XYZ file of C-alpha atoms in Angstrom:
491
model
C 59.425 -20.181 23.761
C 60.997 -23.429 22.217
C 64.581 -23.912 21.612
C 65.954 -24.148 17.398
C 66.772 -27.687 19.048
C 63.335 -28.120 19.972
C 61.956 -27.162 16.899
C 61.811 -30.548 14.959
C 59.538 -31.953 17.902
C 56.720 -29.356 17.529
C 53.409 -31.021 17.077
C 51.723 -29.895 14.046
C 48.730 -28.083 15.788
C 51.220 -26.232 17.395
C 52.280 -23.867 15.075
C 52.049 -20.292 14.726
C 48.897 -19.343 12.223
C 49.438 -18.797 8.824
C 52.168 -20.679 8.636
C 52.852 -24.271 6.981
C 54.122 -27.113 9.229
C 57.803 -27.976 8.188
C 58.727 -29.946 5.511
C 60.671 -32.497 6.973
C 57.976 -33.631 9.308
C 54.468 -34.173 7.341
C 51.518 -35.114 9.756
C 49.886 -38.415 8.513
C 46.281 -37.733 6.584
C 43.715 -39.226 7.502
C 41.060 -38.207 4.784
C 40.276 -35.842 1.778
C 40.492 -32.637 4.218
C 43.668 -33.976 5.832
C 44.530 -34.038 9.859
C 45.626 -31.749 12.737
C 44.764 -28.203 13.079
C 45.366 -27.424 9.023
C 42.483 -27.983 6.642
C 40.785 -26.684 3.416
C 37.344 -26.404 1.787
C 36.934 -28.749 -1.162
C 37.467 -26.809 -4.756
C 34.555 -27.752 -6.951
C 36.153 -25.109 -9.441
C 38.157 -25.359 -13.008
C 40.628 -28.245 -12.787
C 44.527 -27.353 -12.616
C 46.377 -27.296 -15.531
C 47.873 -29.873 -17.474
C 51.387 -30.767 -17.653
C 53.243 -29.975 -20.833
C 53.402 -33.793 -21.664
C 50.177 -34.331 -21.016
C 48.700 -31.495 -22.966
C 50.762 -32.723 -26.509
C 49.412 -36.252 -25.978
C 46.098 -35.023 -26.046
C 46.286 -32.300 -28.659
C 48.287 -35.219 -30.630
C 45.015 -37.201 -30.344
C 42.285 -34.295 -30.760
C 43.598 -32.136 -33.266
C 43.733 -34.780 -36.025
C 40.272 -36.150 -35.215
C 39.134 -31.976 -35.332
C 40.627 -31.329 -38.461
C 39.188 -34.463 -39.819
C 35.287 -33.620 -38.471
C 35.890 -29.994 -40.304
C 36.956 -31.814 -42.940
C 33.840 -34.183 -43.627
C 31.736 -31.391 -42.850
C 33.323 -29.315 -45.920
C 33.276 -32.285 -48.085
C 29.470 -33.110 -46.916
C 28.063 -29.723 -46.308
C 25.096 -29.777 -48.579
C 23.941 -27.192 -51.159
C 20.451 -26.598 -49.348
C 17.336 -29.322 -49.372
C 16.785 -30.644 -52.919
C 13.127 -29.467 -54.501
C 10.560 -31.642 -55.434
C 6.604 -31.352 -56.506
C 4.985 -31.541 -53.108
C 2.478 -34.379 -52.917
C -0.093 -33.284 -51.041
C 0.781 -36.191 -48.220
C 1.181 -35.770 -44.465
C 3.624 -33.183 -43.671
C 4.475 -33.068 -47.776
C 1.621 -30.310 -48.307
C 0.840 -26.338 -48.754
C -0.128 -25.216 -45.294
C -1.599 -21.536 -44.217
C -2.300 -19.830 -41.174
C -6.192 -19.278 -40.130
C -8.786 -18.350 -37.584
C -12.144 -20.206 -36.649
C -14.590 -16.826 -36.985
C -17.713 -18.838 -35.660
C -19.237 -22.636 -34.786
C -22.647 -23.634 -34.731
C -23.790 -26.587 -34.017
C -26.256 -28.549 -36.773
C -27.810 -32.057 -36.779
C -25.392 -34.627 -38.272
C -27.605 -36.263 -40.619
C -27.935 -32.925 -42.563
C -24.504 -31.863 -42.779
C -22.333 -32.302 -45.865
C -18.817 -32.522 -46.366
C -18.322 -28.908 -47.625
C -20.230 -26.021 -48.425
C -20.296 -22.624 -49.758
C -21.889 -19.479 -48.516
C -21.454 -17.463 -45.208
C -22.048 -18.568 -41.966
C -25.589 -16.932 -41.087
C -26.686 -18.243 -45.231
C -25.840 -22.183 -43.949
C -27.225 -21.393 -40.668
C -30.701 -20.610 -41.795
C -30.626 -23.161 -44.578
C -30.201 -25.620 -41.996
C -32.518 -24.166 -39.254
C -29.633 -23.507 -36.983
C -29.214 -19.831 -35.130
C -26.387 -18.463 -36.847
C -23.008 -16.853 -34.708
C -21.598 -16.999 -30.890
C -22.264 -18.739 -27.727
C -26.652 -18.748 -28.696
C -25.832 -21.145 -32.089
C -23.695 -23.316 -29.309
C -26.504 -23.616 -27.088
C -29.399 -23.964 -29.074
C -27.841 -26.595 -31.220
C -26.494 -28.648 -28.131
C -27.983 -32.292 -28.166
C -27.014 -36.039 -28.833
C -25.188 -36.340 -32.002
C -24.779 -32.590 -32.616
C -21.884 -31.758 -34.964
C -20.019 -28.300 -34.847
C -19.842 -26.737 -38.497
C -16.813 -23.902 -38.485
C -16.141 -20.845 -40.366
C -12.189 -20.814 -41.184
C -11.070 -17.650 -42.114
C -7.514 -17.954 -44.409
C -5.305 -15.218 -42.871
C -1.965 -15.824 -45.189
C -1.115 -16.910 -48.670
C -2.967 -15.626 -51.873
C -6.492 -16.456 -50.850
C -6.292 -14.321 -47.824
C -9.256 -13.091 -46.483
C -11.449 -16.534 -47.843
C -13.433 -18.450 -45.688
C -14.380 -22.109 -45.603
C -16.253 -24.480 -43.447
C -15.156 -27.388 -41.696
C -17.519 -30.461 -39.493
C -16.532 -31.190 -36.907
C -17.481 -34.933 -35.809
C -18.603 -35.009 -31.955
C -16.304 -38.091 -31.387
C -13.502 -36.344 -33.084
C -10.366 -35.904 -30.991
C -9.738 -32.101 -31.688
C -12.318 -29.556 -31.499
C -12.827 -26.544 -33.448
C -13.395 -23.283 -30.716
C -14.445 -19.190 -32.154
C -11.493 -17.398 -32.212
C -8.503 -20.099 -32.313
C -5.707 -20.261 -34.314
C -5.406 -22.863 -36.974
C -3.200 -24.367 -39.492
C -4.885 -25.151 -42.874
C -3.694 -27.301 -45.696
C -3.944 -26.444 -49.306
C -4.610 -28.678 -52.097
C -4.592 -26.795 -55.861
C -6.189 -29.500 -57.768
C -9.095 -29.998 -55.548
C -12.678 -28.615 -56.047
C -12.610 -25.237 -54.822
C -14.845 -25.973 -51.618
C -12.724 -28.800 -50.970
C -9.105 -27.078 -51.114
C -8.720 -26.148 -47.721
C -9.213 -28.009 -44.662
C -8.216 -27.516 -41.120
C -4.941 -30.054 -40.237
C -3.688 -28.803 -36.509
C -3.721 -25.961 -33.968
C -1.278 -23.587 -33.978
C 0.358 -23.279 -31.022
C 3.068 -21.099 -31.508
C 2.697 -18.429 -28.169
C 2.734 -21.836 -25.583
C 5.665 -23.209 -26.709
C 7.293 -19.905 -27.072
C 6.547 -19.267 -23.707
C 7.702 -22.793 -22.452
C 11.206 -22.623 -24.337
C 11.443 -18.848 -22.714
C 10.866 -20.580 -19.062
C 13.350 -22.850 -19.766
C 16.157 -20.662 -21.009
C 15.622 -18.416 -18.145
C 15.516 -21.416 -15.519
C 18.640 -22.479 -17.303
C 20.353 -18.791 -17.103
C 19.536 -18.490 -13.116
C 20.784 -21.612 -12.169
C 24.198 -22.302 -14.684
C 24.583 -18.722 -14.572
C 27.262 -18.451 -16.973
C 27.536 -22.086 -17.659
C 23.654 -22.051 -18.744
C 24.090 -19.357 -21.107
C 27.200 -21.743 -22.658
C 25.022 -24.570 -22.462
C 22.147 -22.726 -24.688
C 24.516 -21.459 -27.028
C 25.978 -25.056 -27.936
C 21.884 -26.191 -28.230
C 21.242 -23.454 -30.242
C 24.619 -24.688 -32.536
C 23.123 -28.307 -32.243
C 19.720 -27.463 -34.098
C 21.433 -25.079 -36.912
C 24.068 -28.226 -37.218
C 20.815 -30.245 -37.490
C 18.785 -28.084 -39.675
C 21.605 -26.965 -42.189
C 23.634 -29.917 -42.032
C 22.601 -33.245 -41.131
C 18.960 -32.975 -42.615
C 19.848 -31.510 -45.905
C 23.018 -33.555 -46.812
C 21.041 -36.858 -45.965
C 17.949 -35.576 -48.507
C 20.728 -34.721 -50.820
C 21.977 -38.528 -51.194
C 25.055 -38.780 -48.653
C 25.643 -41.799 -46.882
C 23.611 -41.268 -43.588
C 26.043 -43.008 -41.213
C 29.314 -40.611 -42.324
C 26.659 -38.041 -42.121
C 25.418 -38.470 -38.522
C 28.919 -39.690 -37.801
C 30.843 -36.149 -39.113
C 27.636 -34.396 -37.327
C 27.393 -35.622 -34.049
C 31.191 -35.147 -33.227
C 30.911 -31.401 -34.606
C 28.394 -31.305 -31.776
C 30.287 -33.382 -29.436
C 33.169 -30.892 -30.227
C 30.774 -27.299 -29.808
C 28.886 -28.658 -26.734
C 31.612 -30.123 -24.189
C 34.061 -27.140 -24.873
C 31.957 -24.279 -24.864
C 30.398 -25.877 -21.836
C 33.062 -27.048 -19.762
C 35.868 -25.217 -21.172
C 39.110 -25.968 -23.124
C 41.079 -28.429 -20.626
C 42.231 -31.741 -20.058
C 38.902 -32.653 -18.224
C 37.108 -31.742 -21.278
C 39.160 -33.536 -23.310
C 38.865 -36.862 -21.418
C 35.084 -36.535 -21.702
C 35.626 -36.167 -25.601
C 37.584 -39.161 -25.847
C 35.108 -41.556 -23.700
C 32.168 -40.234 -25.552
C 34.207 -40.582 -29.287
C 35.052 -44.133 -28.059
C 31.528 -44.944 -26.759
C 29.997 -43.772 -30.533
C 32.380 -45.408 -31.984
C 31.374 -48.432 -30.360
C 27.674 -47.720 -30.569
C 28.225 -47.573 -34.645
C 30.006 -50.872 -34.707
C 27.105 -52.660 -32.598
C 24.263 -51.437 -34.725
C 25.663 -51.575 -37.723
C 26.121 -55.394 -36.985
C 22.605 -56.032 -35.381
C 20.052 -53.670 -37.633
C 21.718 -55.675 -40.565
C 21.660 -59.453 -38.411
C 17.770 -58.706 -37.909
C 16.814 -57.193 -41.121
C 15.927 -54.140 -40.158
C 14.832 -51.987 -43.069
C 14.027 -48.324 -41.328
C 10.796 -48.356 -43.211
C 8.171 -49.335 -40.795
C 5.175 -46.244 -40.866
C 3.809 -43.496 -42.930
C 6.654 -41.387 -42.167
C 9.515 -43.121 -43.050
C 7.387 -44.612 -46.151
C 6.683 -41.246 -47.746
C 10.397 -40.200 -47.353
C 11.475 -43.194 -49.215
C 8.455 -42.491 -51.666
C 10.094 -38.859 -52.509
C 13.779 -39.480 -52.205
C 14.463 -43.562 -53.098
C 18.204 -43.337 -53.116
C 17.971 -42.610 -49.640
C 19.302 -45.827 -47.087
C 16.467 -46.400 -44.917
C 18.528 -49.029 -43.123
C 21.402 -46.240 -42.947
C 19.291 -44.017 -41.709
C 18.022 -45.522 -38.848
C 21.375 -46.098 -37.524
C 22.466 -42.424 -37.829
C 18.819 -42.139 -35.737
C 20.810 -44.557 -33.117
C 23.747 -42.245 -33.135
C 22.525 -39.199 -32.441
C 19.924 -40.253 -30.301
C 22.836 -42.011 -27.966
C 24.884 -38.457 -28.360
C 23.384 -36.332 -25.650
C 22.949 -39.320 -22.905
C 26.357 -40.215 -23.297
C 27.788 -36.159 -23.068
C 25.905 -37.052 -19.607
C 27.724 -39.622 -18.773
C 31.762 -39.250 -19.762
C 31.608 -35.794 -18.700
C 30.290 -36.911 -14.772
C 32.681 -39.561 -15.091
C 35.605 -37.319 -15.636
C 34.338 -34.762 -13.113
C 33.976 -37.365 -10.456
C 37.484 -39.032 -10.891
C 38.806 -35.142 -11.345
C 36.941 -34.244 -7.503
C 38.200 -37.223 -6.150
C 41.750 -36.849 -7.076
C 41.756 -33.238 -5.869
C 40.148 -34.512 -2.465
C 43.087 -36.724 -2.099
C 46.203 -36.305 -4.149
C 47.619 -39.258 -3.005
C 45.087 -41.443 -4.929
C 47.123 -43.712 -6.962
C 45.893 -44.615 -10.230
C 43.688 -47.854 -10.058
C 42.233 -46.357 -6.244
C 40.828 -43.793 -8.742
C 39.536 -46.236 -11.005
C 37.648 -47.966 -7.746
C 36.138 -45.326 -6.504
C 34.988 -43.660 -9.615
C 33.395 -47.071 -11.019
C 31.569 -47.255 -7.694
C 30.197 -43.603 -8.673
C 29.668 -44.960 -12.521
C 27.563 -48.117 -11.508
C 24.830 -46.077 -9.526
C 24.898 -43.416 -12.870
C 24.613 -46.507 -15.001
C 21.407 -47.491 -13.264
C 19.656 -44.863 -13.515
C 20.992 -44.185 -17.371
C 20.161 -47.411 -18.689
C 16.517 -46.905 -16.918
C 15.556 -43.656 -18.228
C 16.932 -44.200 -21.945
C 14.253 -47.898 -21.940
C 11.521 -45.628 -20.531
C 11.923 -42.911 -22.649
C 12.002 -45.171 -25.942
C 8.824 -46.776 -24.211
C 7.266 -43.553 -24.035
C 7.679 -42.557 -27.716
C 6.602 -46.414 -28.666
C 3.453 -46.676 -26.072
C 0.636 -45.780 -28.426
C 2.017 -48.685 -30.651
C 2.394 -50.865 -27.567
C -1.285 -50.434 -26.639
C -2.228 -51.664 -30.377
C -0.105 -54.687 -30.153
C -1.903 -55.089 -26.271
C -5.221 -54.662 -27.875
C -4.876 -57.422 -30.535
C -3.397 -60.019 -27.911
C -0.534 -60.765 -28.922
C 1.852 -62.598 -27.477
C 4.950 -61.006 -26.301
C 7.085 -63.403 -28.945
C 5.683 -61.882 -31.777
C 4.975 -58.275 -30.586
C 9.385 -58.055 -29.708
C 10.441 -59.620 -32.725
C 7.950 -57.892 -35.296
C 9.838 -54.946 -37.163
C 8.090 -51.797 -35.339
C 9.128 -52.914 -31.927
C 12.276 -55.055 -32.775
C 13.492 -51.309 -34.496
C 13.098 -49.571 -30.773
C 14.449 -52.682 -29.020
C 17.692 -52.646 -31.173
C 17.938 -48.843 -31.091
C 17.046 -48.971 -27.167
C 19.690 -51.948 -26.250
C 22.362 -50.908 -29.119
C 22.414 -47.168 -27.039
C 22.269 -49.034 -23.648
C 25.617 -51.177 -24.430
C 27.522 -47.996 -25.730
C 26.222 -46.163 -22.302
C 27.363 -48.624 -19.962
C 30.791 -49.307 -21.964
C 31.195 -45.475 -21.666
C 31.616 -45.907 -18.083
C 34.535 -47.577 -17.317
C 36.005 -46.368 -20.485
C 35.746 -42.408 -19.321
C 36.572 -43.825 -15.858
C 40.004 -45.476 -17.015
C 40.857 -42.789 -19.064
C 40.364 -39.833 -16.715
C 42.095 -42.401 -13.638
C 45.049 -42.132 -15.947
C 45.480 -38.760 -17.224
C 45.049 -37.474 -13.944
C 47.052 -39.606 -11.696
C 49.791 -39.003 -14.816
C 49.823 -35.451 -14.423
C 52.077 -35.084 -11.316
C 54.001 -32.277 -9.997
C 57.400 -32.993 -10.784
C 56.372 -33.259 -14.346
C 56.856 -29.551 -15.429
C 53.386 -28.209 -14.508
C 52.777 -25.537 -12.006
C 52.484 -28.321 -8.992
C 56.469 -28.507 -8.638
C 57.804 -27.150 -5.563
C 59.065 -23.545 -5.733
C 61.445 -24.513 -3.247
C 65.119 -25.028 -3.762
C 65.097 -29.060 -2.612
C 63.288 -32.285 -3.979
C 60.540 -33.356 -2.415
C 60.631 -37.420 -1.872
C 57.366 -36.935 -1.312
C 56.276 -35.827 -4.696
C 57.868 -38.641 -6.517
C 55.317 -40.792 -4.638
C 52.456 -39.051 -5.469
C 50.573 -41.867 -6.360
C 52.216 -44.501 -4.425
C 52.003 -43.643 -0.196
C 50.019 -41.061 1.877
C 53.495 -39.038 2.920
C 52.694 -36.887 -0.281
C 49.644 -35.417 0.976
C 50.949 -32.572 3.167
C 53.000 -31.151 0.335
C 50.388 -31.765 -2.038
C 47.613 -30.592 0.207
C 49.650 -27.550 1.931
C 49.359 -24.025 0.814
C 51.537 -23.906 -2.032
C 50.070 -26.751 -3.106
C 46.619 -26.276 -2.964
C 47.330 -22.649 -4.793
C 48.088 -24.267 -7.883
C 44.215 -25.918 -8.144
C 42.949 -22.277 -7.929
């Protein structure tokens, strides 16, 4: 038993469990789980609260830009998609649901366009076996064509059959019993005013998104659930919002601009939760699209880029002209740069967060250093998936310009590609800006927020802590920070 003289001279391993080594004497750290016989498992959980101070700065700097994305969404909010006469173009066309009720196979050379009659009344007229697998095999040769029986299954002509050849080179073939999408065209002849224009595929991708959302569920748990709930807000935001007030004449840019932060807004807080670690994240990511806008704004104008370049974009001109092609290939930039860069500023923050928890006495730039070091490895591999993934989307165009020789000069500065380049190095600048942007900003708000600022971190003891003023200065404020009652507070 030690004397109250000998008291101050106690090692630190030597005290009695359960209770924290005096307050005059801190042991020196040595790393994020600190020295001697005390330690702690690292807290990967919700971040402590913010000071008082530091929550009004922030709500002094997100509230206004809140009210403001509420308010361009009233002021933009569309009164549904204008109408037009449909043209009977691409996606612009009647389209009804249908089954293939039988294939047989015929001899090219003796097959029209269209025809009329039922199956087994074209089948003898052209000496083929009429129904099933037999008309499959009997009519099985070189330069066979399939001749289907499409069955119309909705709209007013339900029940009405057609036939549709089927080329032997042709890409997609026609199979008894699948399920088909049909176009209609009014004003054609009536043999001709239905014709088979994809698969329907409904129950696969059903199935896929049902894998996913369940994969997502077991794994993020309650997070997951969050996260599908803000995707689920993203495609109504998308579908009653941003597509509809951009067919209705608004400028695209304020629209992709008002729509993307409402997403921004939904997604990071239902996700991650109404805090100052959230808040951060918004910030770097507002910053990084705001920086994103500038750049293409400046370059899709430099290189004359006029955001009509195929069939697509050409037919929505053709039924809404006072659209801004140009204007709308930037908001395309925008929101295409939005969910990478959620990625991004919200591992930033989280990083900087982690590492200031596993060492309080992290000053403010040793926070910047090691979360950069974090950032440039996440930039990497970033800036690598958003090229590849834009060079994905573009490859079937990339073969054509591979097929025609061309040299790479030409092929990178000719308007198809030189759109995807812009769009693909525009989004790469505002990713890799996001980095030490989030970075800085979450190094400072954190290593701001100390305990002798008003927040739950201040000492419920009677005295001042010398320590705690130097929170971010020396490594003598890591017992007190790092010690039970401090530690508590990060619960």
């Amino acid at each position: 038993m030690t004397t109250p003289q000998q008291h101050p001279q106690r090692p630190p391993h030597q005290h009695p469990p359960h209770q924290p080594p005096p307050h005059e004497h801190p042991p020196p750290a040595t790393g994020p789980e600190g020295s001697g016989g005390h330690s702690h498992s690292h807290h990967h959980g919700p971040a402590a609260p913010a000071s008082r101070q530091l929550r009004r700065v922030i709500t002094a700097v997100l509230v206004p830009f809140a009210v403001a994305v509420v308010v361009g969404l009233v002021v933009l909010w569309p009164g549904g998609v204008p109408g037009h006469e449909r043209t009977g173009v691409g996606f612009d066309r009647q389209t009804q649901q249908a089954t293939v009720t039988e294939v047989v196979r015929v001899d090219c050379a003796s097959v029209g366009a269209g025809g009329g009659g039922t199956g087994a009344e074209r089948a003898a007229a052209e000496g083929a076996p009429a129904g099933g697998a037999s008309a499959e095999k009997s009519g099985a040769g070189s330069g066979a064509c399939k001749k289907a029986t499409v069955r119309v299954d909705t709209g007013k002509d339900k029940g009405r059959t057609f036939t549709e050849v089927v080329q032997p080179d042709q890409t997609r073939q026609l199979h008894q019993g699948e399920k088909v999408v049909v176009s209609y065209e009014p004003s054609a002849p009536k043999n001709l005013q239905y014709a088979v224009t994809d698969v329907k595929r409904t129950l696969p991708m059903v199935l896929l998104a049902g894998i996913f959302a369940v994969a997502v569920v077991v794994v993020g748990r309650m997070r997951g659930l969050a996260a599908l709930i803000s995707l689920a807000v993203s495609f109504l935001l998308l579908s009653f919002f941003i597509l509809p007030a951009i067919l209705q004449g608004s400028n695209p840019l304020a629209v992709a601009v008002v729509g993307s932060s409402a997403i921004m807004l939904i997604a990071l807080y239902m996700c991650h939760g109404l805090s100052a670690r959230t808040s951060v994240a918004v910030l770097g990511t507002l910053i990084s699209l705001g920086l994103i806008g500038v750049l293409g704004s400046v370059f899709l104008g430099w290189a004359a880029l006029t955001g009509n370049t195929d069939d697509s974009t050409g037919l929505i001109h053709g039924l809404y002209p006072d659209i801004d092609m140009s204007g709308l290939l930037l908001a395309g930039v925008i929101i295409g740069s939005l969910g990478v860069l959620d990625d991004v500023t919200v591992t930033q923050t989280s990083a900087v967060w982690e590492l200031h928890e596993a060492n309080p006495a992290l000053g403010r730039r040793a926070l910047y250093r090691a979360g950069i070091r974090i950032g440039r490895d996440h930039i990497a591999s970033v800036v690598n998936t958003l090229v590849l993934a834009y060079a994905g989307a573009a490859l079937p165009l990339l073969l054509l310009f591979s097929v025609a020789r061309s040299d790479v000069g030409t092929v990178a500065t000719s308007e198809l590609v030189a759109e995807e380049i812009v769009r693909t190095l525009v989004g790469s600048i505002g990713l890799v800006a996001s980095v030490p942007v989030t970075t800085a900003l979450a190094a400072l708000v954190v290593s701001a927020d100390r305990p002798d600022a008003g927040g739950p971190a201040t000492p419920p003891h009677g005295g001042t802590s010398p320590a705690g003023d130097r929170l971010a200065e020396g490594t003598a404020a890591v017992p007190s920070a790092r010690g039970g009652r401090g530690r508590r507070r990060k619960r």
